[in-house]
Structure formats: structure tokens, C-alpha cells
PDB file of C-alpha atoms and ligand atoms in Angstrom:
ATOM      1  CA  UNK A 301     -13.519  34.823   3.480  1.00  0.00           C
ATOM      2  CA  UNK A 302     -16.730  34.513   2.741  1.00  0.00           C
ATOM      3  CA  UNK A 303     -18.913  35.851   0.135  1.00  0.00           C
ATOM      4  CA  UNK A 304     -22.763  36.572  -0.473  1.00  0.00           C
ATOM      5  CA  UNK A 305     -24.899  35.802  -3.528  1.00  0.00           C
ATOM      6  CA  UNK A 306     -28.639  35.290  -4.149  1.00  0.00           C
ATOM      7  CA  UNK A 307     -30.370  32.395  -5.730  1.00  0.00           C
ATOM      8  CA  UNK A 308     -33.712  32.951  -7.580  1.00  0.00           C
ATOM      9  CA  UNK A 309     -36.066  29.509  -7.467  1.00  0.00           C
ATOM     10  CA  UNK A 310     -39.536  28.298  -8.037  1.00  0.00           C
ATOM     11  CA  UNK A 311     -41.605  28.604  -5.215  1.00  0.00           C
ATOM     12  CA  UNK A 312     -41.768  24.560  -4.880  1.00  0.00           C
ATOM     13  CA  UNK A 313     -38.171  23.237  -5.993  1.00  0.00           C
ATOM     14  CA  UNK A 314     -37.235  25.178  -2.597  1.00  0.00           C
ATOM     15  CA  UNK A 315     -40.347  23.987  -0.450  1.00  0.00           C
ATOM     16  CA  UNK A 316     -38.846  20.379  -1.586  1.00  0.00           C
ATOM     17  CA  UNK A 317     -34.796  22.183  -0.884  1.00  0.00           C
ATOM     18  CA  UNK A 318     -36.168  23.227   2.625  1.00  0.00           C
ATOM     19  CA  UNK A 319     -37.129  19.978   3.364  1.00  0.00           C
ATOM     20  CA  UNK A 320     -34.170  17.765   1.979  1.00  0.00           C
ATOM     21  CA  UNK A 321     -32.332  20.818   4.917  1.00  0.00           C
ATOM     22  CA  UNK A 322     -34.734  18.945   7.171  1.00  0.00           C
ATOM     23  CA  UNK A 323     -34.239  15.801   6.116  1.00  0.00           C
ATOM     24  CA  UNK A 324     -29.703  16.118   6.513  1.00  0.00           C
ATOM     25  CA  UNK A 325     -29.980  17.895   9.812  1.00  0.00           C
ATOM     26  CA  UNK A 326     -28.726  20.710   7.692  1.00  0.00           C
ATOM     27  CA  UNK A 327     -28.738  24.269  10.096  1.00  0.00           C
ATOM     28  CA  UNK A 328     -29.734  26.791   7.661  1.00  0.00           C
ATOM     29  CA  UNK A 329     -29.452  26.868   4.036  1.00  0.00           C
ATOM     30  CA  UNK A 330     -26.241  28.370   3.348  1.00  0.00           C
ATOM     31  CA  UNK A 331     -24.478  24.842   5.000  1.00  0.00           C
ATOM     32  CA  UNK A 332     -26.403  22.726   2.364  1.00  0.00           C
ATOM     33  CA  UNK A 333     -26.141  25.052  -0.664  1.00  0.00           C
ATOM     34  CA  UNK A 334     -21.683  24.731   0.426  1.00  0.00           C
ATOM     35  CA  UNK A 335     -21.495  21.117   0.625  1.00  0.00           C
ATOM     36  CA  UNK A 336     -23.727  20.534  -3.089  1.00  0.00           C
ATOM     37  CA  UNK A 337     -21.501  22.682  -4.429  1.00  0.00           C
ATOM     38  CA  UNK A 338     -18.263  20.881  -3.176  1.00  0.00           C
ATOM     39  CA  UNK A 339     -19.673  17.872  -4.121  1.00  0.00           C
ATOM     40  CA  UNK A 340     -20.815  18.744  -7.485  1.00  0.00           C
ATOM     41  CA  UNK A 341     -17.090  20.205  -7.768  1.00  0.00           C
ATOM     42  CA  UNK A 342     -15.579  17.215  -6.573  1.00  0.00           C
ATOM     43  CA  UNK A 343     -17.389  15.046  -8.818  1.00  0.00           C
ATOM     44  CA  UNK A 344     -16.217  17.241 -11.429  1.00  0.00           C
ATOM     45  CA  UNK A 345     -12.263  16.686 -11.001  1.00  0.00           C
ATOM     46  CA  UNK A 346     -12.951  13.328 -11.590  1.00  0.00           C
ATOM     47  CA  UNK A 347     -14.408  14.036 -14.973  1.00  0.00           C
ATOM     48  CA  UNK A 348     -11.614  15.071 -15.404  1.00  0.00           C
ATOM     49  CA  UNK A 349      -9.326  12.665 -14.222  1.00  0.00           C
ATOM     50  CA  UNK A 350      -7.369  14.513 -11.634  1.00  0.00           C
ATOM     51  CA  UNK A 351      -6.239  12.997  -8.149  1.00  0.00           C
ATOM     52  CA  UNK A 352      -8.425  11.603  -6.045  1.00  0.00           C
ATOM     53  CA  UNK A 353      -7.625   9.352  -3.174  1.00  0.00           C
ATOM     54  CA  UNK A 354     -10.749   6.838  -1.610  1.00  0.00           C
ATOM     55  CA  UNK A 355     -11.497   4.327  -0.297  1.00  0.00           C
ATOM     56  CA  UNK A 356     -12.262   0.224  -1.578  1.00  0.00           C
ATOM     57  CA  UNK A 357     -15.041  -1.709   0.613  1.00  0.00           C
ATOM     58  CA  UNK A 358     -15.318  -4.919   0.519  1.00  0.00           C
ATOM     59  CA  UNK A 359     -16.902  -7.924   2.890  1.00  0.00           C
ATOM     60  CA  UNK A 360     -15.784 -11.471   1.496  1.00  0.00           C
ATOM     61  CA  UNK A 361     -16.032 -15.373   2.932  1.00  0.00           C
ATOM     62  CA  UNK A 362     -11.742 -16.085   3.040  1.00  0.00           C
ATOM     63  CA  UNK A 363     -12.646 -19.579   2.536  1.00  0.00           C
ATOM     64  CA  UNK A 364     -13.898 -18.828  -1.109  1.00  0.00           C
ATOM     65  CA  UNK A 365     -11.212 -21.009  -2.553  1.00  0.00           C
ATOM     66  CA  UNK A 366      -8.060 -18.484  -4.142  1.00  0.00           C
ATOM     67  CA  UNK A 367      -9.840 -15.241  -3.327  1.00  0.00           C
ATOM     68  CA  UNK A 368      -7.397 -13.513  -1.013  1.00  0.00           C
ATOM     69  CA  UNK A 369      -4.662 -14.748  -2.883  1.00  0.00           C
ATOM     70  CA  UNK A 370      -5.951 -12.704  -5.743  1.00  0.00           C
ATOM     71  CA  UNK A 371      -6.685 -10.429  -3.829  1.00  0.00           C
ATOM     72  CA  UNK A 372      -3.664  -9.684  -2.744  1.00  0.00           C
ATOM     73  CA  UNK A 373      -2.516 -10.125  -6.072  1.00  0.00           C
ATOM     74  CA  UNK A 374      -3.972  -7.122  -7.247  1.00  0.00           C
ATOM     75  CA  UNK A 375      -3.033  -4.849  -4.567  1.00  0.00           C
ATOM     76  CA  UNK A 376       0.393  -5.922  -5.773  1.00  0.00           C
ATOM     77  CA  UNK A 377      -0.544  -5.087  -9.513  1.00  0.00           C
ATOM     78  CA  UNK A 378      -1.758  -1.772  -8.398  1.00  0.00           C
ATOM     79  CA  UNK A 379       1.078  -1.305  -5.600  1.00  0.00           C
ATOM     80  CA  UNK A 380       1.188   1.786  -6.417  1.00  0.00           C
ATOM     81  CA  UNK A 381      -1.433   3.244  -5.810  1.00  0.00           C
ATOM     82  CA  UNK A 382      -2.318   2.157  -1.931  1.00  0.00           C
ATOM     83  CA  UNK A 383      -1.535   3.243   0.984  1.00  0.00           C
ATOM     84  CA  UNK A 384      -2.339   0.721   3.058  1.00  0.00           C
ATOM     85  CA  UNK A 385      -5.347  -1.536   3.513  1.00  0.00           C
ATOM     86  CA  UNK A 386      -6.801  -3.040   6.803  1.00  0.00           C
ATOM     87  CA  UNK A 387      -8.162  -6.398   7.414  1.00  0.00           C
ATOM     88  CA  UNK A 388     -11.133  -7.046  10.220  1.00  0.00           C
ATOM     89  CA  UNK A 389     -12.462 -10.598  10.845  1.00  0.00           C
ATOM     90  CA  UNK A 390     -16.309  -9.923  10.617  1.00  0.00           C
ATOM     91  CA  UNK A 391     -17.491 -13.426  11.668  1.00  0.00           C
ATOM     92  CA  UNK A 392     -15.908 -17.050  11.015  1.00  0.00           C
ATOM     93  CA  UNK A 393     -16.276 -16.170   7.899  1.00  0.00           C
ATOM     94  CA  UNK A 394     -15.992 -12.795   6.305  1.00  0.00           C
ATOM     95  CA  UNK A 395     -13.897 -10.446   6.051  1.00  0.00           C
ATOM     96  CA  UNK A 396     -13.809  -7.125   6.178  1.00  0.00           C
ATOM     97  CA  UNK A 397     -11.005  -5.517   3.915  1.00  0.00           C
ATOM     98  CA  UNK A 398     -10.628  -1.955   3.584  1.00  0.00           C
ATOM     99  CA  UNK A 399      -8.503  -0.519   0.742  1.00  0.00           C
ATOM    100  CA  UNK A 400      -7.088   3.058   1.213  1.00  0.00           C
ATOM    101  CA  UNK A 401      -6.067   4.494  -2.258  1.00  0.00           C
ATOM    102  CA  UNK A 402      -4.636   7.541  -4.056  1.00  0.00           C
ATOM    103  CA  UNK A 403      -4.058   8.447  -8.020  1.00  0.00           C
ATOM    104  CA  UNK A 404      -5.873   8.933 -11.268  1.00  0.00           C
ATOM    105  CA  UNK A 405      -9.524   9.312 -10.915  1.00  0.00           C
ATOM    106  CA  UNK A 406     -10.050   6.340 -13.740  1.00  0.00           C
ATOM    107  CA  UNK A 407      -7.282   4.334 -12.031  1.00  0.00           C
ATOM    108  CA  UNK A 408      -8.776   4.424  -8.497  1.00  0.00           C
ATOM    109  CA  UNK A 409     -11.710   3.343 -10.441  1.00  0.00           C
ATOM    110  CA  UNK A 410      -9.656   1.014 -12.434  1.00  0.00           C
ATOM    111  CA  UNK A 411      -8.649  -1.316  -9.231  1.00  0.00           C
ATOM    112  CA  UNK A 412     -12.047  -0.370  -7.680  1.00  0.00           C
ATOM    113  CA  UNK A 413     -13.558  -2.180 -10.655  1.00  0.00           C
ATOM    114  CA  UNK A 414     -11.416  -4.944 -10.614  1.00  0.00           C
ATOM    115  CA  UNK A 415     -11.575  -5.958  -6.945  1.00  0.00           C
ATOM    116  CA  UNK A 416     -15.220  -5.890  -6.109  1.00  0.00           C
ATOM    117  CA  UNK A 417     -15.675  -8.174  -9.369  1.00  0.00           C
ATOM    118  CA  UNK A 418     -14.022 -10.155  -7.755  1.00  0.00           C
ATOM    119  CA  UNK A 419     -15.653 -14.101  -7.796  1.00  0.00           C
ATOM    120  CA  UNK A 420     -16.882 -13.995  -4.421  1.00  0.00           C
ATOM    121  CA  UNK A 421     -16.686 -10.607  -3.289  1.00  0.00           C
ATOM    122  CA  UNK A 422     -19.743 -10.139  -1.338  1.00  0.00           C
ATOM    123  CA  UNK A 423     -20.283  -6.206  -1.124  1.00  0.00           C
ATOM    124  CA  UNK A 424     -18.179  -3.798  -3.020  1.00  0.00           C
ATOM    125  CA  UNK A 425     -17.952  -0.330  -3.046  1.00  0.00           C
ATOM    126  CA  UNK A 426     -15.660   2.521  -3.932  1.00  0.00           C
ATOM    127  CA  UNK A 427     -16.013   6.028  -2.358  1.00  0.00           C
ATOM    128  CA  UNK A 428     -13.457   8.909  -3.578  1.00  0.00           C
ATOM    129  CA  UNK A 429     -12.825  12.152  -2.664  1.00  0.00           C
ATOM    130  CA  UNK A 430     -10.681  14.498  -3.862  1.00  0.00           C
ATOM    131  CA  UNK A 431      -6.721  16.055  -2.765  1.00  0.00           C
ATOM    132  CA  UNK A 432      -7.511  18.947  -5.156  1.00  0.00           C
ATOM    133  CA  UNK A 433      -6.936  22.505  -5.548  1.00  0.00           C
ATOM    134  CA  UNK A 434     -11.383  22.728  -6.038  1.00  0.00           C
ATOM    135  CA  UNK A 435     -11.898  21.987  -1.364  1.00  0.00           C
ATOM    136  CA  UNK A 436     -10.606  25.171   0.514  1.00  0.00           C
TER     137      UNK A 436
HETATM  138 NI1   NI B1400     -10.447 -12.007   7.614  1.00  0.00          NI
END
């Protein structure tokens, strides 16, 4: 059920927000405010170290000595957090590996940090989302 509430804010702030809405393709203010609130609530869950799902993305050169082995080793060390792994051969040298993880925010961040920090990983990122009660 949708509830309504009104917000008072400075003209400049509203103008900036309306600009943001247009740039991000929102159809109205409510839609944008809902998204922002969800984002904040998800962030709050990470801060509480609750259960999250995450996607670790890595681009690396598989010719780099031992890198492939190190990645596999880490993934086995943290097997309880890992849901699945997808490996794509981008070209002769480069690989894209996407690892889907699930666990406490701090554990997920720890694993992602270790994977991305491995020598030879050219690009890496972690996207976390929440499985928790805030998202309805
Ligand atoms: Ni590959």
C-alpha cells in the first residue's frame, strides 16, 4: 500500500533534485525518492553487518604467473560464501570472472578485497545488494 507524505525543502535543492531526476530518467519525483530511500536502507544494512548478496567482478590476464591458481585457492578458502562463478575469455590474454557471493557484509567485503588485491588483477569491483527486510 502506498502512503503519501510531503517534504519541504529549499528551492535550490529542489531544482538540483529535479535536474537529477531528468538526468537519471525518472518519470517522477516519487520514483526517485523511493530509489534513494532504498539505497540508504541497504547501506544501513551493510553498516549493521547483516546478510548481503554481492557480485565481485575481476578482469585479469590469465598469463600472469600463478594468478589463476591464487584465485581458485581463495575461492576454495571462502567456499561457504560463494554461490557461483562465471568465467569469460575476453580475448587472447584477458579474462572476466564474476563471482556471486552471499554472507555477512564484512565477510563479503573481505573476500572481494582479497580477490581484487591479487597481483595481476587489472580491474575489480564489488557490488553489494541486500537480502534483508528493508527491501519490499
Ligand atoms: Ni579466460
